[in-house]
C-alpha positions as a LaTeX table, in Angstrom:
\begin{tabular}{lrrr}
\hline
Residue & $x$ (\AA) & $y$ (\AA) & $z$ (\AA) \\
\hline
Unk1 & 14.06 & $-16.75$ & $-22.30$ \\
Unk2 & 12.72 & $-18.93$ & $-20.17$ \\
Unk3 & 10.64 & $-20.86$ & $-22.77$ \\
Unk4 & 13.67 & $-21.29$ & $-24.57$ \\
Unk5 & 15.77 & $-22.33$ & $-21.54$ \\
Unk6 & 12.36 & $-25.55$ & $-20.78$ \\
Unk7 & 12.52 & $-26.31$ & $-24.79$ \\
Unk8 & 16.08 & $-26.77$ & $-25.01$ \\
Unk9 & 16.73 & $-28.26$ & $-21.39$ \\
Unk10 & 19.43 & $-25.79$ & $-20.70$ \\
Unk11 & 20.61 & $-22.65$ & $-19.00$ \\
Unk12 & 22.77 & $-22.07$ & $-21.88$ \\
Unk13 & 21.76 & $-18.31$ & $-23.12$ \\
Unk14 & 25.16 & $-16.94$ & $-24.91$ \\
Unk15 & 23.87 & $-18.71$ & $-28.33$ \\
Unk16 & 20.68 & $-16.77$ & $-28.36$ \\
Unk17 & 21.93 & $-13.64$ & $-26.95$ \\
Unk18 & 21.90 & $-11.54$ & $-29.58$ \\
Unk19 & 18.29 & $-12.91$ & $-30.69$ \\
Unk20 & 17.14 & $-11.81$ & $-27.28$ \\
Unk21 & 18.34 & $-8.44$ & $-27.52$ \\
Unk22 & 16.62 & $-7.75$ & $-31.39$ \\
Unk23 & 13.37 & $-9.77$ & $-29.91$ \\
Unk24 & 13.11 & $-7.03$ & $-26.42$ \\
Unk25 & 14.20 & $-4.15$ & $-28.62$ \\
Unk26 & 11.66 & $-4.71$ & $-31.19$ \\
Unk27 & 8.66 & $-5.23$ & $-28.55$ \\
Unk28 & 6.78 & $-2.00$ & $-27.44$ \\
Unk29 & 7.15 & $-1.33$ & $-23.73$ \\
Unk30 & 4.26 & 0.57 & $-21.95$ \\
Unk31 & 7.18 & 3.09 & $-20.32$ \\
Unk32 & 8.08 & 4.69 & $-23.24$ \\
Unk33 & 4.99 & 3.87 & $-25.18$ \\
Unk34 & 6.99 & 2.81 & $-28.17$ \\
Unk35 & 9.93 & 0.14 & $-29.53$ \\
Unk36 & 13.21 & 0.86 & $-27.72$ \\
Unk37 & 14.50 & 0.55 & $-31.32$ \\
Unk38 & 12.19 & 3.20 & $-32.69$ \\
Unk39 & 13.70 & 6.22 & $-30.56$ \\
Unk40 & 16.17 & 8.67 & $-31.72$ \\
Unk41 & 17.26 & 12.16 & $-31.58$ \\
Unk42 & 13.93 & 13.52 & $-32.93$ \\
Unk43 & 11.89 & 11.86 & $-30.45$ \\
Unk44 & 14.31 & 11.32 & $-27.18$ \\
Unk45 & 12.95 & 14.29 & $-25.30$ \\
Unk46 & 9.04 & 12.93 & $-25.38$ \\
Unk47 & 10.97 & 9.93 & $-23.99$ \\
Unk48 & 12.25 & 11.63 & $-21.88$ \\
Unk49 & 9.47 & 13.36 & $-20.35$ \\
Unk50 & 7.04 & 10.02 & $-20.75$ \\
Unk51 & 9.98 & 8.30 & $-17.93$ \\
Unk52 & 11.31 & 11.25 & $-15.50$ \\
Unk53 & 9.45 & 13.93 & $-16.67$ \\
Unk54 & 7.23 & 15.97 & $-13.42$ \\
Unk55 & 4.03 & 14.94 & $-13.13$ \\
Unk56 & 1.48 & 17.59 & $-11.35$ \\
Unk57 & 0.93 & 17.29 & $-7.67$ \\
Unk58 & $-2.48$ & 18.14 & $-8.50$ \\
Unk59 & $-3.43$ & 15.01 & $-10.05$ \\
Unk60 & $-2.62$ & 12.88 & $-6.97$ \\
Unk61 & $-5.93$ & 12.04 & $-5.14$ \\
Unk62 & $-6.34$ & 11.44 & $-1.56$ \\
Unk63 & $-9.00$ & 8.70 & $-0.54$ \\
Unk64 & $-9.02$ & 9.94 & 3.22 \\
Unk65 & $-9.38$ & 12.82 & 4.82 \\
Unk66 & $-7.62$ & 14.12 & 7.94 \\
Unk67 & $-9.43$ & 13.28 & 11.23 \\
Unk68 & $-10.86$ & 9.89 & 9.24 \\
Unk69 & $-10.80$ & 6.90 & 11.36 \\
Unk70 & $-9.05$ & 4.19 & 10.08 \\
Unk71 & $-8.06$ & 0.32 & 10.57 \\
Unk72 & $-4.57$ & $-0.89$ & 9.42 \\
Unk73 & $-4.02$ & $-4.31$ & 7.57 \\
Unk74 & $-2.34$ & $-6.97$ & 9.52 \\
Unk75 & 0.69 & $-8.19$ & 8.13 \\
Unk76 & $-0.84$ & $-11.42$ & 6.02 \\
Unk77 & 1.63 & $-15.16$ & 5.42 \\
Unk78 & 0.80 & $-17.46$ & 3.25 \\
Unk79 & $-0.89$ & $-20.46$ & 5.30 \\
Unk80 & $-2.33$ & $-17.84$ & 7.77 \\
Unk81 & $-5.90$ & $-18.71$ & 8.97 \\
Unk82 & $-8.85$ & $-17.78$ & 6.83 \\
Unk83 & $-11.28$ & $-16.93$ & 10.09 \\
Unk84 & $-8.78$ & $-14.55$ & 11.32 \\
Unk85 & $-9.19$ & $-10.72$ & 11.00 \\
Unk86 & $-6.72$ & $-9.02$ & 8.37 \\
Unk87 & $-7.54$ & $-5.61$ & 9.74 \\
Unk88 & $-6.26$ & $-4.33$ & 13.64 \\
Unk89 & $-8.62$ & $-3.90$ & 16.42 \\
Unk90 & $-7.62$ & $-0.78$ & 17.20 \\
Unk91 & $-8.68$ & 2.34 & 15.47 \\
Unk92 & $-6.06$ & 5.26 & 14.56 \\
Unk93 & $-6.78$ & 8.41 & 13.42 \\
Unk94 & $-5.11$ & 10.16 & 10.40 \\
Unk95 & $-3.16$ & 13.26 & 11.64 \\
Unk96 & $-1.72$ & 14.18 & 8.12 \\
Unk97 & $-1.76$ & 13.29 & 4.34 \\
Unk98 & 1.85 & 13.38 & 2.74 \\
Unk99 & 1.25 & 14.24 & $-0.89$ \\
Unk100 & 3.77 & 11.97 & $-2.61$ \\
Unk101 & 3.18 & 8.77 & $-5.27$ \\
Unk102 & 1.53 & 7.20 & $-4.23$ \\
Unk103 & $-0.34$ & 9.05 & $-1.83$ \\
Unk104 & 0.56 & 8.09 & 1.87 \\
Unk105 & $-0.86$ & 8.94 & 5.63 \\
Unk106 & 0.07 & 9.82 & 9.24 \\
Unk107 & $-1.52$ & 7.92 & 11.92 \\
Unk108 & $-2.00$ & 8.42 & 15.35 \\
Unk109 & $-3.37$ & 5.94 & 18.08 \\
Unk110 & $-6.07$ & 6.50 & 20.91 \\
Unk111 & $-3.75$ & 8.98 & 22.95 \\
Unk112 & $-2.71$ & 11.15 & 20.28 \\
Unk113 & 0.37 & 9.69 & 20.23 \\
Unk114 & 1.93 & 9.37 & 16.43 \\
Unk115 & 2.57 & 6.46 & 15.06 \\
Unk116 & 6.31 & 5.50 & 13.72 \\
Unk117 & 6.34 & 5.86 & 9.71 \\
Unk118 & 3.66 & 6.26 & 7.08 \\
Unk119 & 0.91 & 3.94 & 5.64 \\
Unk120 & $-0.48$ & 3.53 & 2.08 \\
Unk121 & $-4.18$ & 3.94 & 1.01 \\
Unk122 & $-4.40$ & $-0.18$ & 0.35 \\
Unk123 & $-3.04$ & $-0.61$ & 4.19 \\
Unk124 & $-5.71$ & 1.67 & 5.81 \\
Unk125 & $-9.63$ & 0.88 & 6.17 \\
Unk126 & $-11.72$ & 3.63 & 7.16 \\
Unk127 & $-14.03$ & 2.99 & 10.33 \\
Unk128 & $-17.96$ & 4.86 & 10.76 \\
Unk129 & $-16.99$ & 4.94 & 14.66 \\
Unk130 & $-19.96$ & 6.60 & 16.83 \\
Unk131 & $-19.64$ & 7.31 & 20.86 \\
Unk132 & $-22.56$ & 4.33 & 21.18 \\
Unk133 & $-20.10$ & 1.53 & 19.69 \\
Unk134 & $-19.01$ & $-1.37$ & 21.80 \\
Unk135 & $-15.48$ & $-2.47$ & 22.51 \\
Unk136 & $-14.82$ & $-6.20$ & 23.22 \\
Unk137 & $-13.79$ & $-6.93$ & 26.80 \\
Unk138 & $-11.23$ & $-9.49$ & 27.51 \\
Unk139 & $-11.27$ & $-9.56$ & 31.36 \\
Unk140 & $-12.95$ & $-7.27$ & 34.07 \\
Unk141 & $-10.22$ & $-6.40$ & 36.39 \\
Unk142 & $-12.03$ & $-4.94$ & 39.13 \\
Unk143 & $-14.89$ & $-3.00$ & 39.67 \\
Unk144 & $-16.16$ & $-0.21$ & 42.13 \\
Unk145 & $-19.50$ & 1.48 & 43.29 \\
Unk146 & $-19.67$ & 5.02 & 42.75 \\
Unk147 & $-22.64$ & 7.03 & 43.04 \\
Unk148 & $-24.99$ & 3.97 & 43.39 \\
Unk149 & $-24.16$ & 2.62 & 40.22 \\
Unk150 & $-21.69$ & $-0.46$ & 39.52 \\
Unk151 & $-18.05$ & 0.53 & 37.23 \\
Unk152 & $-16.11$ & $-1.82$ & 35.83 \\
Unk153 & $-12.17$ & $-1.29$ & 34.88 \\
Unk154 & $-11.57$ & $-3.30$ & 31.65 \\
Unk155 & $-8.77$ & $-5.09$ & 29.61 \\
\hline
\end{tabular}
């Protein structure tokens, strides 16, 4: 359509109309698998079942497990700085799987506490987090001696 509409220099479509309607029911569309114009009353049930038909929950595959650490994707613009990290600081823990299409997961922060809504396998990044891993520090607030040895309360 819109090679026609750059050809002709116009917007104009009610000429063509009908010409568009034989050209898009005579092309095969993945959907169905077939020509719009090749289904009828024999075949309108495997239609049918190819568009709305139930698909088996046991086909869906999960790509994290619960109790997986995980990193979510920042939200990304267009001009946004290259340098930057796409993925959050912060770690979150998956707390449950929902088994839908796609597949989607429950998060929970630090504290256990949930997080609103669910997240999609392409928005997660799973973390290898051991006890011996360092956290940045952005400012010592203040720090104490206890038992002859120097503590240090973080931001």
């Amino acid at each position: 359509m819109w090679k026609y509409f750059t050809a002709k220099n116009t917007l104009k479509y009610v000429d063509i109309l009908q010409k568009l309607v034989k050209s898009y029911n005579h092309s095969r569309h993945r959907s169905i698998g077939m020509r719009p114009v090749d289904v009828n009353e024999d075949n309108e049930s495997i239609v049918w079942q190819k568009l709305y038909g139930e698909e088996s929950d046991k086909s869906i595959r999960f790509k994290f497990n619960i109790g997986d650490q995980v990193r979510i994707s920042k939200a990304r613009r267009t001009f946004k700085k290259g340098y930057l990290p796409n993925w959050t600081e912060e770690v979150f823990t998956i707390t449950k799987r929902v088994l839908r299409r796609p597949p989607v997961y429950k998060l929970a922060d630090f504290d256990d506490e949930e997080l609103k809504g669910t997240f999609y396998e392409q928005e997660l990044q799973k973390v290898n987090k051991s006890d011996s891993d360092y956290y940045r520090v952005e400012e010592v607030l203040r720090s104490r001696m206890r038992n002859k040895r120097k503590e240090y309360f973080v931001k």
